[in-house]
Coordinates of C-alpha atoms and ligand atoms in Angstrom, one line a residue:
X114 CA 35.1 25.1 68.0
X115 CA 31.8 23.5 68.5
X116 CA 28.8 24.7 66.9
X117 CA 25.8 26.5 68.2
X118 CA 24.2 24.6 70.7
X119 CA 20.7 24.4 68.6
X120 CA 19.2 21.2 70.2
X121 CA 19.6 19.4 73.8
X122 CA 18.8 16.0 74.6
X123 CA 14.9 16.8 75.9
X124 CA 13.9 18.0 72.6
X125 CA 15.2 16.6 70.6
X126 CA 12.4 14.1 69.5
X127 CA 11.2 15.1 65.7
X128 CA 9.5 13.7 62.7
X129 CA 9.2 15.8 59.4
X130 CA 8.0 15.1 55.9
X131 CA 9.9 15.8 52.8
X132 CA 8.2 16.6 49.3
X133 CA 8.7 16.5 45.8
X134 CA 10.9 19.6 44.8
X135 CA 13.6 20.5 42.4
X136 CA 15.7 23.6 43.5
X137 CA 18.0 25.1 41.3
X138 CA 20.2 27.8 42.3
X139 CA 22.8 29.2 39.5
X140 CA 23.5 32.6 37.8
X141 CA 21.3 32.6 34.7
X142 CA 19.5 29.6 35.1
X143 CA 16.3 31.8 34.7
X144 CA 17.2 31.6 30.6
X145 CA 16.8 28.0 30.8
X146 CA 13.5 27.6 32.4
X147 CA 12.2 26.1 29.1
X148 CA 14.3 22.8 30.2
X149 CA 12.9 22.9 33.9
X150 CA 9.0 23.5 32.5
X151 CA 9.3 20.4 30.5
X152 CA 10.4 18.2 33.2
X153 CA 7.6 19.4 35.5
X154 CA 5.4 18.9 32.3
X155 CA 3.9 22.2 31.5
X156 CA 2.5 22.4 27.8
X157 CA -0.2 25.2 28.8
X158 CA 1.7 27.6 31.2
X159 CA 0.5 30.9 33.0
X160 CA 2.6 33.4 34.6
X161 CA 2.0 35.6 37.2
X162 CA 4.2 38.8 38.6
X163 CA 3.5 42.2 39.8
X164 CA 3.4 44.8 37.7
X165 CA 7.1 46.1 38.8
X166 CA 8.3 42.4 37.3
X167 CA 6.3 42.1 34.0
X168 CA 9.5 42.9 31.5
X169 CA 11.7 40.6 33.5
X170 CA 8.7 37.7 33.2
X171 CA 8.2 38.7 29.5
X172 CA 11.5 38.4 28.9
X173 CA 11.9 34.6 30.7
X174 CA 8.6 33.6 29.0
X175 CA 9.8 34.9 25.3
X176 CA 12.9 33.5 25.8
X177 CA 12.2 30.2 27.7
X178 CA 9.6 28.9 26.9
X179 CA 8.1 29.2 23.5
X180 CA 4.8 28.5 22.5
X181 CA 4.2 26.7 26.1
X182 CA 3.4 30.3 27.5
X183 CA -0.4 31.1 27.1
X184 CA -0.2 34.5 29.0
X185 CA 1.6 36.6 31.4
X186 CA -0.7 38.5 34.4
X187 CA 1.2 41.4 35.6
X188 CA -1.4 42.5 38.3
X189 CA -0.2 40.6 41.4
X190 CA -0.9 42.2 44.9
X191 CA 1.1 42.0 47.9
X192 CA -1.5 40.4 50.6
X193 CA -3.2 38.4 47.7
X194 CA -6.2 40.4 47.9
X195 CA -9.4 37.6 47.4
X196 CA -11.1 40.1 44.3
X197 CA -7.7 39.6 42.4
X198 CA -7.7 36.1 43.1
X199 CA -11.4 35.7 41.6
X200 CA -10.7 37.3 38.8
X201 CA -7.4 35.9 37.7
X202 CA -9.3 32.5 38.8
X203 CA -12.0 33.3 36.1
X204 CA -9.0 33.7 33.7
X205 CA -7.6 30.7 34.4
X206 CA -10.8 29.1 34.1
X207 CA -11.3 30.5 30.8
X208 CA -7.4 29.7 29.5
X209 CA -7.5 26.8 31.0
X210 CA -3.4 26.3 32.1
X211 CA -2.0 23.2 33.6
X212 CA 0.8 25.1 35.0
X213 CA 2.0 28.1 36.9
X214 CA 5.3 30.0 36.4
X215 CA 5.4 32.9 39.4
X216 CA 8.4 35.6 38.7
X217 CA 8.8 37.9 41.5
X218 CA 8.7 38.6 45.5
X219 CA 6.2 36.7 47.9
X220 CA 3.0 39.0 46.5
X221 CA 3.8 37.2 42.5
X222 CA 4.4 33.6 44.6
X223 CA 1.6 34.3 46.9
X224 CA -1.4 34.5 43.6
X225 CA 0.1 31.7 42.3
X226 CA -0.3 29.5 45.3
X227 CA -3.6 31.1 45.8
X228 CA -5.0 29.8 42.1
X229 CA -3.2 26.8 42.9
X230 CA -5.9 26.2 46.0
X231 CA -8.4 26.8 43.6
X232 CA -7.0 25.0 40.5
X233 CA -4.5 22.4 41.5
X234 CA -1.6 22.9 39.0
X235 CA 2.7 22.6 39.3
X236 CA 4.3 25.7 39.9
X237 CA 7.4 26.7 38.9
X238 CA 8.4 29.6 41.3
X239 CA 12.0 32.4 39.9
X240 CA 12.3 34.0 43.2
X241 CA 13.5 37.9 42.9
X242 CA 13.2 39.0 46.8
X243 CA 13.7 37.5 49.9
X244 CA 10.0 36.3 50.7
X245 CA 11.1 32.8 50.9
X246 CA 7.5 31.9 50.0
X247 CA 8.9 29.5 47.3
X248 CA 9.5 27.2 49.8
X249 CA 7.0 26.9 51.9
X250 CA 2.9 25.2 51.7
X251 CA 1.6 28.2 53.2
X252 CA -0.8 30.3 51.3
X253 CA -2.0 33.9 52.1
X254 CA -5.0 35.7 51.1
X255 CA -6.8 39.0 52.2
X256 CA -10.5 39.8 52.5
X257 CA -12.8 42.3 54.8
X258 CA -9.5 43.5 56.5
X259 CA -8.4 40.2 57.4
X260 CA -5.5 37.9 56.2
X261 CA -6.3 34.4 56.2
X262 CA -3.3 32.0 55.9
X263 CA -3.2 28.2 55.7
X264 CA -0.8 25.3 54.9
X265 CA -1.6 23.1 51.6
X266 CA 0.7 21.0 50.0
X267 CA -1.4 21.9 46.9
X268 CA 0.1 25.2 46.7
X269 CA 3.9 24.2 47.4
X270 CA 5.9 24.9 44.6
X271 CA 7.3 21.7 42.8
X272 CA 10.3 23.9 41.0
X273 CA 12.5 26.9 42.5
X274 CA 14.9 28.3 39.7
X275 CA 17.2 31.0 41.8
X276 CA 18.3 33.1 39.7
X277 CA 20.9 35.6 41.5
X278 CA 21.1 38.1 38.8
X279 CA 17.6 39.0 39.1
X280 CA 18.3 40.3 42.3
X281 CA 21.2 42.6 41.9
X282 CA 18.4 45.2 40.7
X283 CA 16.6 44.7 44.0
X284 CA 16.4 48.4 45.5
X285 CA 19.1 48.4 49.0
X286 CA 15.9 49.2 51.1
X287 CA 13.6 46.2 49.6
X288 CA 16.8 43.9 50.0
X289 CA 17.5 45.0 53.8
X290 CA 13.6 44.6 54.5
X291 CA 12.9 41.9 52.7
X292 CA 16.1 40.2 54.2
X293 CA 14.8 40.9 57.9
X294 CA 11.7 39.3 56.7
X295 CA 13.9 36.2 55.8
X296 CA 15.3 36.6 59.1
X297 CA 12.1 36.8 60.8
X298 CA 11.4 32.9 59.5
X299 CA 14.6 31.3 60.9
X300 CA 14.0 33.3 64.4
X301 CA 10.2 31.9 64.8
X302 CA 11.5 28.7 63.5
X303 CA 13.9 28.2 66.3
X304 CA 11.4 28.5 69.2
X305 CA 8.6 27.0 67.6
X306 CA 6.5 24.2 69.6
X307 CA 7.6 21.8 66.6
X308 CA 11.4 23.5 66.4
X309 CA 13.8 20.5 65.4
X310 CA 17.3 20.0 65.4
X311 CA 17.2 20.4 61.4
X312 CA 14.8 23.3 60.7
X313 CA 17.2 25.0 63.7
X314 CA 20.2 24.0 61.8
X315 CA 19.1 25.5 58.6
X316 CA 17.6 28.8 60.5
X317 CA 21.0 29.4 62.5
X318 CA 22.5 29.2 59.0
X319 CA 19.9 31.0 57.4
X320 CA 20.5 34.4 60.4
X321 CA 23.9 34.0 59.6
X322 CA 24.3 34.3 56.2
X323 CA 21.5 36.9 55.9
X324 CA 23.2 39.3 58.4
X325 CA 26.8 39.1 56.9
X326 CA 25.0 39.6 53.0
X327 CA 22.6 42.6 54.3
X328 CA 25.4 44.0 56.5
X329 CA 27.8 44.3 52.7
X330 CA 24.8 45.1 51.1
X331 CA 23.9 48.5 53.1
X332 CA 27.7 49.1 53.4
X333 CA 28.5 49.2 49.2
X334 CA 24.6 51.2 48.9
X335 CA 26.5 53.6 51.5
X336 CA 29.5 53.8 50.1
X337 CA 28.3 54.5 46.5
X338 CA 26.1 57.1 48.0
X339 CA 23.0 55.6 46.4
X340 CA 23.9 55.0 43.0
X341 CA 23.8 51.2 42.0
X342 CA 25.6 48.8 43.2
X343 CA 26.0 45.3 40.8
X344 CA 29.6 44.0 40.4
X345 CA 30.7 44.8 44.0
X346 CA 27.5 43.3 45.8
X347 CA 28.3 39.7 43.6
X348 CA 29.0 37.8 46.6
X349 CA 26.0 39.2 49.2
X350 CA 23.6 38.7 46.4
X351 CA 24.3 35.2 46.2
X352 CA 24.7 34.5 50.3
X353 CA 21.4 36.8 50.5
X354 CA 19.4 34.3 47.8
X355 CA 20.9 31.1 49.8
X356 CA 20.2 32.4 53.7
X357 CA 16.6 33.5 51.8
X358 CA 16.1 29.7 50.6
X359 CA 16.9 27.9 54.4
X360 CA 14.6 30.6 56.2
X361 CA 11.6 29.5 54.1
X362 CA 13.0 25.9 54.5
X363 CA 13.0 26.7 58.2
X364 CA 9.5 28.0 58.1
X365 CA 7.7 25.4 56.1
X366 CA 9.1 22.8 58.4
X367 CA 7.2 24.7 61.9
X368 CA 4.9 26.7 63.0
X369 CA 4.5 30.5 62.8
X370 CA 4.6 32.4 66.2
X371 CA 3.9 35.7 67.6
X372 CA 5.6 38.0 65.3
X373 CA 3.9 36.5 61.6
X374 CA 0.5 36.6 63.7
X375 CA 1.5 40.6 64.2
X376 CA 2.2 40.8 61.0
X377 CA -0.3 38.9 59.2
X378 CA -2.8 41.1 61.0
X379 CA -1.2 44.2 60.3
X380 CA -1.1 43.6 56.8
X381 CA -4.9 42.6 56.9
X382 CA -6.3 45.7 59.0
X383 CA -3.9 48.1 57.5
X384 CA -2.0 47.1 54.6
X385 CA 1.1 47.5 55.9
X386 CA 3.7 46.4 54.0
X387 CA 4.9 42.9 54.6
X388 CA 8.6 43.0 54.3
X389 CA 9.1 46.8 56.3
X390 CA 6.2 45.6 58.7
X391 CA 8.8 42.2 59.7
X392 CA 11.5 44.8 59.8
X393 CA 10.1 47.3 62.2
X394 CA 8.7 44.4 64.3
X395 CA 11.1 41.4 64.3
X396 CA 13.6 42.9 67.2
X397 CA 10.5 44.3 69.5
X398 CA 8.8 40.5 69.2
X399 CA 12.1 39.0 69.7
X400 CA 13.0 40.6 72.6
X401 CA 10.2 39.7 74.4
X402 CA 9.9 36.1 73.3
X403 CA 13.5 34.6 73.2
X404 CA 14.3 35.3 76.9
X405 CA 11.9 32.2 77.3
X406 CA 13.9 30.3 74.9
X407 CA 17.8 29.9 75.7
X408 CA 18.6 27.6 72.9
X409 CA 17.3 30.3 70.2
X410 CA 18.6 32.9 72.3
X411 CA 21.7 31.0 72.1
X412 CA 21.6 30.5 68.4
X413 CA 20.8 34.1 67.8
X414 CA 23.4 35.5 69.7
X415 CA 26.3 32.9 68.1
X416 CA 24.4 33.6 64.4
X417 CA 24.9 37.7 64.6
X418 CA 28.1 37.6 66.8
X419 CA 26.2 39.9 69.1
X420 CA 26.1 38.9 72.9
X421 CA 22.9 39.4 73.4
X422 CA 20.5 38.5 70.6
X423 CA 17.2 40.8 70.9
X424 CA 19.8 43.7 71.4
X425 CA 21.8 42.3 68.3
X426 CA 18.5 42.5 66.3
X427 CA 18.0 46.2 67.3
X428 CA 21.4 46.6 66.1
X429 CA 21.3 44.8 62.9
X430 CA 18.2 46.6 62.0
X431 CA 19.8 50.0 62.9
X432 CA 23.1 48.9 60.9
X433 CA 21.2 48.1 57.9
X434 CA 19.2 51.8 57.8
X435 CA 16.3 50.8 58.5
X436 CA 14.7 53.3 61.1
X437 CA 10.6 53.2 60.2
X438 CA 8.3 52.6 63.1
X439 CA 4.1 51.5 62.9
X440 CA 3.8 55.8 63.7
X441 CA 5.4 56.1 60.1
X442 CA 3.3 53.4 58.7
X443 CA 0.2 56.0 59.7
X444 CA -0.9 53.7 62.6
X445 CA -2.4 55.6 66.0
X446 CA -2.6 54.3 69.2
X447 CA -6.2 52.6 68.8
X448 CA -5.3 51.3 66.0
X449 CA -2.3 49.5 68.1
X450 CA -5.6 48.4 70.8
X451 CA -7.1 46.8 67.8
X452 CA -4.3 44.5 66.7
X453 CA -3.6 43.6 70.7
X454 CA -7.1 42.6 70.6
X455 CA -7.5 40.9 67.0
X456 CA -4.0 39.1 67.6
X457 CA -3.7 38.5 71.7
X458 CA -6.3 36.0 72.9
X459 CA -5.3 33.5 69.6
X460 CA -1.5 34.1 70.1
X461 CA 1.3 31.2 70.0
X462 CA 2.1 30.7 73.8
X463 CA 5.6 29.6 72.5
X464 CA 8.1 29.8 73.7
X465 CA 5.7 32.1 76.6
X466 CA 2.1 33.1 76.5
X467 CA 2.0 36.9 75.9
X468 CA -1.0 38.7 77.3
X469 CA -3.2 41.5 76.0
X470 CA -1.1 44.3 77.8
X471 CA 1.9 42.8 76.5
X472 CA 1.3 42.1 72.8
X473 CA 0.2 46.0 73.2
X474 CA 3.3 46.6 75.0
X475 CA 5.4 45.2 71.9
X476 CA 3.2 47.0 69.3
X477 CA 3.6 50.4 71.3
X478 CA 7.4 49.8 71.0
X479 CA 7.3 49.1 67.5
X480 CA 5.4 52.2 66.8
X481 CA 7.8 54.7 69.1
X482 CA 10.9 52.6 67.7
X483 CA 12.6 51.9 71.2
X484 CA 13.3 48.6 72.5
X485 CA 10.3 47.0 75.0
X486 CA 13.1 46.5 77.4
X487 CA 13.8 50.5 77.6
X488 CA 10.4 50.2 80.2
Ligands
LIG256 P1 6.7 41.8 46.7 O1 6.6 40.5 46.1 O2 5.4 42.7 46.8 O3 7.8 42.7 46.0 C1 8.1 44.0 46.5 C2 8.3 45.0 45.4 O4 9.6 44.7 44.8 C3 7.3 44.8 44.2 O5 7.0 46.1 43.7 C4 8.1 44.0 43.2 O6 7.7 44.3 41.8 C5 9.5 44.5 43.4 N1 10.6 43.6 43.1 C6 10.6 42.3 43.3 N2 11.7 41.7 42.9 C7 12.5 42.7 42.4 C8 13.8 42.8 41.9 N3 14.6 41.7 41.8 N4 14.3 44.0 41.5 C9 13.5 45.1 41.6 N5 12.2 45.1 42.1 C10 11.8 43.9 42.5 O7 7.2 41.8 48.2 P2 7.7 40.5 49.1 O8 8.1 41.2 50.4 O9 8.7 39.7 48.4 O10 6.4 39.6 49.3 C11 5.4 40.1 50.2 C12 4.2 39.1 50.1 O11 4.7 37.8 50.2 C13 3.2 39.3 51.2 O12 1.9 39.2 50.6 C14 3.5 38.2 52.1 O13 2.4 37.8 52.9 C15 3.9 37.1 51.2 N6 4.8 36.1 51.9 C16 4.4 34.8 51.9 C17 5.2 33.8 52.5 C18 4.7 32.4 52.5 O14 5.4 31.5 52.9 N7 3.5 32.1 52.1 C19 6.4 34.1 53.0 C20 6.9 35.5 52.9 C21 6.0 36.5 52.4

């Protein structure tokens, strides 16, 4: 059986750069980070994680890296808010570290590329959600109500240690929405102006293995009624890390469309949280965009063994429990006007140029939970 058709012969034209990056990915390698912070050549380390992550980051520090650790921040904030990044700045400028280890989701990741903009230093990133920050250049940070993002190589990490045991204690609803976030990448990648036949490789891969691991993962939560599920959930953890690690992949190799610039903005006005925000979004944006693209649609459809892909999305979504809309996240309808009119006259026009009425159109679905295509 061939493949998903992912490239055809009129576009497939591509150049792409490759940097300097060690990725390990093995059960317990987190334990041995000592041997992975001397070969990037930190003597005068500072690690960053959110306060939900500061025992497991004590506990790598203590263990890994000796004497090399100068201090551990705990107070890392999803959105990178610019105050937090001027004060842990003024720390670092005081402590004086020449590297950065981030333990943690996209928010831990996120200040450690942000005091890498500032500071240029390595960093060594232990991934515990499905951010997929690790792998990308782009940086994040929130001021005034408005989330700025950029691309730096400055702020790529240099080392990923994947670690899949620090994810079986990932709650089943951060793992489902932080997996459609992960999802969310390889989609965008796959219609992007600067889509290639490899990022599209790596993001059909990416939806696939994410749906299969999230679809295991919501069926043991279910089955165990709620209680924890470790042993069982072995194999999705792992395929859930991997698909993670090719959607960043995916994204740092194009550009971002509509749905991050939703996103990005919704975070910024409202502080909506990033992960649920991609969730309740992802299908609504999709459906509207990929009908312009018939190789992502293509790739979509083939990658979740649904027929048609924004309706596979809706069901995926559904599958996995996740049923919160913008109304839940406290938005109102002129708060839905606002974003249309922060996000609609700078929008991607790939793969289709989405007017003012229509970005509204998309956000008014996402807030009643009902398909755009219902109208
Ligand atoms: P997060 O990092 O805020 O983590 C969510 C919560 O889960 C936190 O409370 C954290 O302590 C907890 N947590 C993390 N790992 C855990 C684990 N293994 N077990 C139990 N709890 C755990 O959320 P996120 O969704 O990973 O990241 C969101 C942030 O990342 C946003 O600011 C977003 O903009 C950014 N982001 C950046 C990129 C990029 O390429 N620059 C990509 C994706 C997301």
């Amino acid at each position: 059986m061939p493949g998903p058709l992912i490239a055809d012969a009129s576009t497939d034209a591509f150049a792409y750069s490759l940097r300097q990056l060690r990725v390990v990915f093995r059960e317990a390698a987190a334990d041995d980070i000592g041997t992975e912070l001397e070969r990037m050549g930190g003597v005068r380390t500072l690690v960053v994680c959110t306060p939900g992550r500061a025992q497991t980051a004590q506990r790598i520090a203590a263990g890994a890296a000796g004497d090399r650790i100068i201090a551990v921040f705990d107070g890392a904030r999803e959105h990178v808010p610019a105050d937090l990044v001027d004060s842990v700045t003024r720390l670092v400028a005081r402590e004086r570290p020449d590297s950065l280890i981030a333990v943690g989701g996209g928010s831990a990741i996120g200040l450690a590329k942000a005091l890498a903009l500032h500071a240029p230093m390595p960093i060594l990133a232990v991934p515990t959600t499905y951010s997929g920050s690790e792998m990308t250049r782009v940086w994040g940070m929130t001021a005034d109500g408005r989330k700025n993002t950029g691309r730096d190589e400055r702020v790529a990490p240099r080392v990923i240690v994947y670690d899949p045991l620090l994810t079986y204690d990932l709650p089943a609803g951060t793992s489902v929405t932080s997996g459609m976030n992960a999802i969310a990448h390889a989609v965008e990648a796959l219609y992007a102006p600067d889509a290639n036949p490899v990022a599209s490789l790596l993001a059909a891969g990416a939806i696939e293995r994410l749906a299969r691991a999230l679809r295991a993962l919501a069926d043991l939560h279910r089955e165990s009624a709620g209680a924890a599920v470790r042993g069982e959930a072995t194999h999705a953890r792992h395929e859930a890390l991997l698909g993670a690690h090719l959607a960043g992949r995916a994204l740092d190799m194009t550009s971002m469309g509509l749905h991050h610039k939703l996103c990005h903005a919704l975070g910024g006005m409202f502080d909506a949280p990033h992960a649920l925000t991609h969730a309740i979004l992802l299908p609504c944006v999709a459906s509207f965009l990929l009908p312009a693209s018939p190789l992502a649609t293509k790739a979509v459809s083939e990658a979740l063994g649904e027929g048609d892909a924004g309706a596979g999305l809706f069901a995926l979504r559904a599958n996995l429990g996740i049923h919160a809309t913008l109304r839940d996240l406290g938005l109102d309808g002129a708060d839905l006007d606002a974003v249309a009119a922060a996000v609609a006259p700078a929008a991607p026009e790939h793969p289709r140029k989405p007017s003012t009425a229509d970005v509204r159109a998309i956000l008014e679905a996402a807030w009643r939970g009902r398909d755009p295509s219902d109208d």
